[in-house]
Amino acid sequence: MKKDIKIPVVKDVYVAIVHEWNQEFLSKDWNAYIINNRKTPIEMALVVSKGYDGDRKTSTMRYAFGVVAAKGFEKIELVQEDVLSLNNEFFVTYYADNILYEKRFLFEKNTVKESNLTNIPRIEIGGVFAK
């Protein structure tokens, strides 16, 4: 019976934390984004985020996106500086082509920092991809 269950593999959907300028507060902030690099949109995307390290943990936050356009992205949340010292997990569930996909994206503690920035495609800002 188990062999009959097919679990689809998530491809071309990513979570990244980018370091970008906040014009309102005149500072650089860390923001998490969901990136859809597929040729088709993803629908009913749900993102559950939390930070943890031993007995230290953040609140669990939930976000919903009706549609993330093909080759598009959506901002998930602002990530506070002090939360970057924790493991940050983003559990993403979405529909694409009438199939349900899910994946856990993890930013290990202290990996989101200036020295690890790379260019994030689609957003074109320096950031870090989740594993």
PDB file of C-alpha atoms in Angstrom:
ATOM      1  CA  MET A   1       0.000   0.000   0.000  1.00  0.00           C
ATOM      2  CA  LYS A   2       2.736   2.481   0.899  1.00  0.00           C
ATOM      3  CA  LYS A   3       4.400   1.949  -2.460  1.00  0.00           C
ATOM      4  CA  ASP A   4       1.217   3.208  -4.158  1.00  0.00           C
ATOM      5  CA  ILE A   5       1.457   6.621  -2.468  1.00  0.00           C
ATOM      6  CA  LYS A   6       3.314   9.118  -4.617  1.00  0.00           C
ATOM      7  CA  ILE A   7       4.790  12.104  -2.828  1.00  0.00           C
ATOM      8  CA  PRO A   8       5.561  14.866  -5.349  1.00  0.00           C
ATOM      9  CA  VAL A   9       8.971  16.538  -5.143  1.00  0.00           C
ATOM     10  CA  VAL A  10       9.018  20.321  -4.790  1.00  0.00           C
ATOM     11  CA  LYS A  11      10.980  21.920  -7.628  1.00  0.00           C
ATOM     12  CA  ASP A  12      11.535  25.575  -8.479  1.00  0.00           C
ATOM     13  CA  VAL A  13       9.861  26.938  -5.327  1.00  0.00           C
ATOM     14  CA  TYR A  14      12.163  28.486  -2.742  1.00  0.00           C
ATOM     15  CA  VAL A  15      12.224  30.509   0.452  1.00  0.00           C
ATOM     16  CA  ALA A  16      14.888  33.189   0.853  1.00  0.00           C
ATOM     17  CA  ILE A  17      15.651  35.840   3.428  1.00  0.00           C
ATOM     18  CA  VAL A  18      16.899  39.044   1.805  1.00  0.00           C
ATOM     19  CA  HIS A  19      18.538  42.139   3.248  1.00  0.00           C
ATOM     20  CA  GLU A  20      16.745  45.118   1.763  1.00  0.00           C
ATOM     21  CA  TRP A  21      16.331  48.831   2.337  1.00  0.00           C
ATOM     22  CA  ASN A  22      13.223  49.935   4.229  1.00  0.00           C
ATOM     23  CA  GLN A  23      12.385  53.430   2.974  1.00  0.00           C
ATOM     24  CA  GLU A  24       9.866  54.060   5.759  1.00  0.00           C
ATOM     25  CA  PHE A  25      12.297  53.419   8.642  1.00  0.00           C
ATOM     26  CA  LEU A  26      15.486  54.300   6.708  1.00  0.00           C
ATOM     27  CA  SER A  27      17.188  51.050   7.658  1.00  0.00           C
ATOM     28  CA  LYS A  28      18.125  47.684   6.175  1.00  0.00           C
ATOM     29  CA  ASP A  29      15.735  44.909   7.192  1.00  0.00           C
ATOM     30  CA  TRP A  30      15.723  41.141   6.766  1.00  0.00           C
ATOM     31  CA  ASN A  31      12.583  39.938   4.947  1.00  0.00           C
ATOM     32  CA  ALA A  32      11.508  36.402   4.074  1.00  0.00           C
ATOM     33  CA  TYR A  33      10.089  35.720   0.595  1.00  0.00           C
ATOM     34  CA  ILE A  34       8.516  32.771  -1.181  1.00  0.00           C
ATOM     35  CA  ILE A  35       9.845  32.536  -4.737  1.00  0.00           C
ATOM     36  CA  ASN A  36       8.051  30.679  -7.522  1.00  0.00           C
ATOM     37  CA  ASN A  37      10.505  29.976 -10.341  1.00  0.00           C
ATOM     38  CA  ARG A  38       8.052  27.591 -12.057  1.00  0.00           C
ATOM     39  CA  LYS A  39       6.527  28.229 -15.472  1.00  0.00           C
ATOM     40  CA  THR A  40       3.067  27.963 -13.886  1.00  0.00           C
ATOM     41  CA  PRO A  41       1.578  29.753 -10.873  1.00  0.00           C
ATOM     42  CA  ILE A  42       1.218  28.131  -7.481  1.00  0.00           C
ATOM     43  CA  GLU A  43      -2.135  28.417  -5.717  1.00  0.00           C
ATOM     44  CA  MET A  44      -3.404  28.375  -2.142  1.00  0.00           C
ATOM     45  CA  ALA A  45       0.133  28.687  -0.784  1.00  0.00           C
ATOM     46  CA  LEU A  46       0.265  28.384   2.998  1.00  0.00           C
ATOM     47  CA  VAL A  47       3.414  29.232   4.932  1.00  0.00           C
ATOM     48  CA  VAL A  48       3.924  28.402   8.606  1.00  0.00           C
ATOM     49  CA  SER A  49       7.016  29.959  10.186  1.00  0.00           C
ATOM     50  CA  LYS A  50       8.708  29.603  13.538  1.00  0.00           C
ATOM     51  CA  GLY A  51      12.100  30.023  15.158  1.00  0.00           C
ATOM     52  CA  TYR A  52      13.588  27.651  17.717  1.00  0.00           C
ATOM     53  CA  ASP A  53      16.784  26.632  19.511  1.00  0.00           C
ATOM     54  CA  GLY A  54      16.408  24.281  22.447  1.00  0.00           C
ATOM     55  CA  ASP A  55      13.881  25.795  24.838  1.00  0.00           C
ATOM     56  CA  ARG A  56      13.986  29.226  23.128  1.00  0.00           C
ATOM     57  CA  LYS A  57      11.285  29.640  20.503  1.00  0.00           C
ATOM     58  CA  THR A  58       9.216  32.246  18.705  1.00  0.00           C
ATOM     59  CA  SER A  59       5.508  32.360  18.054  1.00  0.00           C
ATOM     60  CA  THR A  60       4.239  30.256  15.180  1.00  0.00           C
ATOM     61  CA  MET A  61       3.040  32.510  12.372  1.00  0.00           C
ATOM     62  CA  ARG A  62       0.771  31.517   9.477  1.00  0.00           C
ATOM     63  CA  TYR A  63       0.437  33.214   6.085  1.00  0.00           C
ATOM     64  CA  ALA A  64      -1.752  32.498   3.066  1.00  0.00           C
ATOM     65  CA  PHE A  65      -1.230  33.543  -0.555  1.00  0.00           C
ATOM     66  CA  GLY A  66      -4.040  32.897  -3.040  1.00  0.00           C
ATOM     67  CA  VAL A  67      -1.690  32.829  -6.021  1.00  0.00           C
ATOM     68  CA  VAL A  68       2.039  33.300  -6.460  1.00  0.00           C
ATOM     69  CA  ALA A  69       2.547  34.127 -10.119  1.00  0.00           C
ATOM     70  CA  ALA A  70       4.766  32.085 -12.408  1.00  0.00           C
ATOM     71  CA  LYS A  71       8.314  33.424 -12.130  1.00  0.00           C
ATOM     72  CA  GLY A  72       7.071  35.621  -9.251  1.00  0.00           C
ATOM     73  CA  PHE A  73       7.544  36.097  -5.534  1.00  0.00           C
ATOM     74  CA  GLU A  74       5.679  37.288  -2.439  1.00  0.00           C
ATOM     75  CA  LYS A  75       6.944  38.767   0.812  1.00  0.00           C
ATOM     76  CA  ILE A  76       6.207  36.472   3.756  1.00  0.00           C
ATOM     77  CA  GLU A  77       7.371  38.438   6.790  1.00  0.00           C
ATOM     78  CA  LEU A  78       9.899  40.747   8.390  1.00  0.00           C
ATOM     79  CA  VAL A  79      12.522  38.746  10.299  1.00  0.00           C
ATOM     80  CA  GLN A  80      13.894  40.496  13.386  1.00  0.00           C
ATOM     81  CA  GLU A  81      17.712  40.569  13.825  1.00  0.00           C
ATOM     82  CA  ASP A  82      17.608  38.703  17.146  1.00  0.00           C
ATOM     83  CA  VAL A  83      15.566  35.839  15.617  1.00  0.00           C
ATOM     84  CA  LEU A  84      18.421  35.097  13.182  1.00  0.00           C
ATOM     85  CA  SER A  85      20.356  33.490  16.069  1.00  0.00           C
ATOM     86  CA  LEU A  86      17.669  30.761  16.095  1.00  0.00           C
ATOM     87  CA  ASN A  87      16.855  28.039  13.563  1.00  0.00           C
ATOM     88  CA  ASN A  88      14.127  29.529  11.352  1.00  0.00           C
ATOM     89  CA  GLU A  89      11.729  27.079   9.745  1.00  0.00           C
ATOM     90  CA  PHE A  90       9.232  27.790   6.972  1.00  0.00           C
ATOM     91  CA  PHE A  91       6.814  24.964   6.184  1.00  0.00           C
ATOM     92  CA  VAL A  92       5.287  25.620   2.730  1.00  0.00           C
ATOM     93  CA  THR A  93       2.218  23.896   1.281  1.00  0.00           C
ATOM     94  CA  TYR A  94       0.696  24.759  -2.107  1.00  0.00           C
ATOM     95  CA  TYR A  95      -1.205  23.463  -5.132  1.00  0.00           C
ATOM     96  CA  ALA A  96       0.270  23.450  -8.617  1.00  0.00           C
ATOM     97  CA  ASP A  97      -1.262  21.683 -11.614  1.00  0.00           C
ATOM     98  CA  ASN A  98      -3.922  20.160  -9.289  1.00  0.00           C
ATOM     99  CA  ILE A  99      -1.283  18.451  -7.129  1.00  0.00           C
ATOM    100  CA  LEU A 100      -0.608  19.246  -3.464  1.00  0.00           C
ATOM    101  CA  TYR A 101       3.049  19.935  -2.621  1.00  0.00           C
ATOM    102  CA  GLU A 102       4.746  20.562   0.701  1.00  0.00           C
ATOM    103  CA  LYS A 103       8.270  21.198   1.879  1.00  0.00           C
ATOM    104  CA  ARG A 104      10.087  22.299   5.003  1.00  0.00           C
ATOM    105  CA  PHE A 105      12.644  25.063   4.405  1.00  0.00           C
ATOM    106  CA  LEU A 106      15.221  25.688   7.133  1.00  0.00           C
ATOM    107  CA  PHE A 107      17.624  28.542   7.852  1.00  0.00           C
ATOM    108  CA  GLU A 108      20.055  27.153  10.411  1.00  0.00           C
ATOM    109  CA  LYS A 109      20.952  29.473  13.270  1.00  0.00           C
ATOM    110  CA  ASN A 110      23.459  32.227  12.519  1.00  0.00           C
ATOM    111  CA  THR A 111      23.581  31.440   8.755  1.00  0.00           C
ATOM    112  CA  VAL A 112      21.611  34.515   7.686  1.00  0.00           C
ATOM    113  CA  LYS A 113      24.258  37.234   7.786  1.00  0.00           C
ATOM    114  CA  GLU A 114      25.971  39.743   5.519  1.00  0.00           C
ATOM    115  CA  SER A 115      28.922  37.447   4.750  1.00  0.00           C
ATOM    116  CA  ASN A 116      26.604  34.733   3.316  1.00  0.00           C
ATOM    117  CA  LEU A 117      24.623  36.961   0.929  1.00  0.00           C
ATOM    118  CA  THR A 118      24.201  35.894  -2.695  1.00  0.00           C
ATOM    119  CA  ASN A 119      22.077  37.424  -5.432  1.00  0.00           C
ATOM    120  CA  ILE A 120      18.519  36.108  -5.213  1.00  0.00           C
ATOM    121  CA  PRO A 121      17.039  35.666  -8.721  1.00  0.00           C
ATOM    122  CA  ARG A 122      13.628  37.256  -9.412  1.00  0.00           C
ATOM    123  CA  ILE A 123      14.017  39.635  -6.454  1.00  0.00           C
ATOM    124  CA  GLU A 124      17.507  40.776  -7.526  1.00  0.00           C
ATOM    125  CA  ILE A 125      18.613  41.608  -3.978  1.00  0.00           C
ATOM    126  CA  GLY A 126      21.290  40.020  -1.797  1.00  0.00           C
ATOM    127  CA  GLY A 127      19.978  37.262   0.434  1.00  0.00           C
ATOM    128  CA  VAL A 128      20.275  33.680   1.665  1.00  0.00           C
ATOM    129  CA  PHE A 129      18.350  30.638   0.405  1.00  0.00           C
ATOM    130  CA  ALA A 130      16.866  28.131   2.847  1.00  0.00           C
ATOM    131  CA  LYS A 131      17.981  24.518   2.778  1.00  0.00           C
TER     132      LYS A 131
END
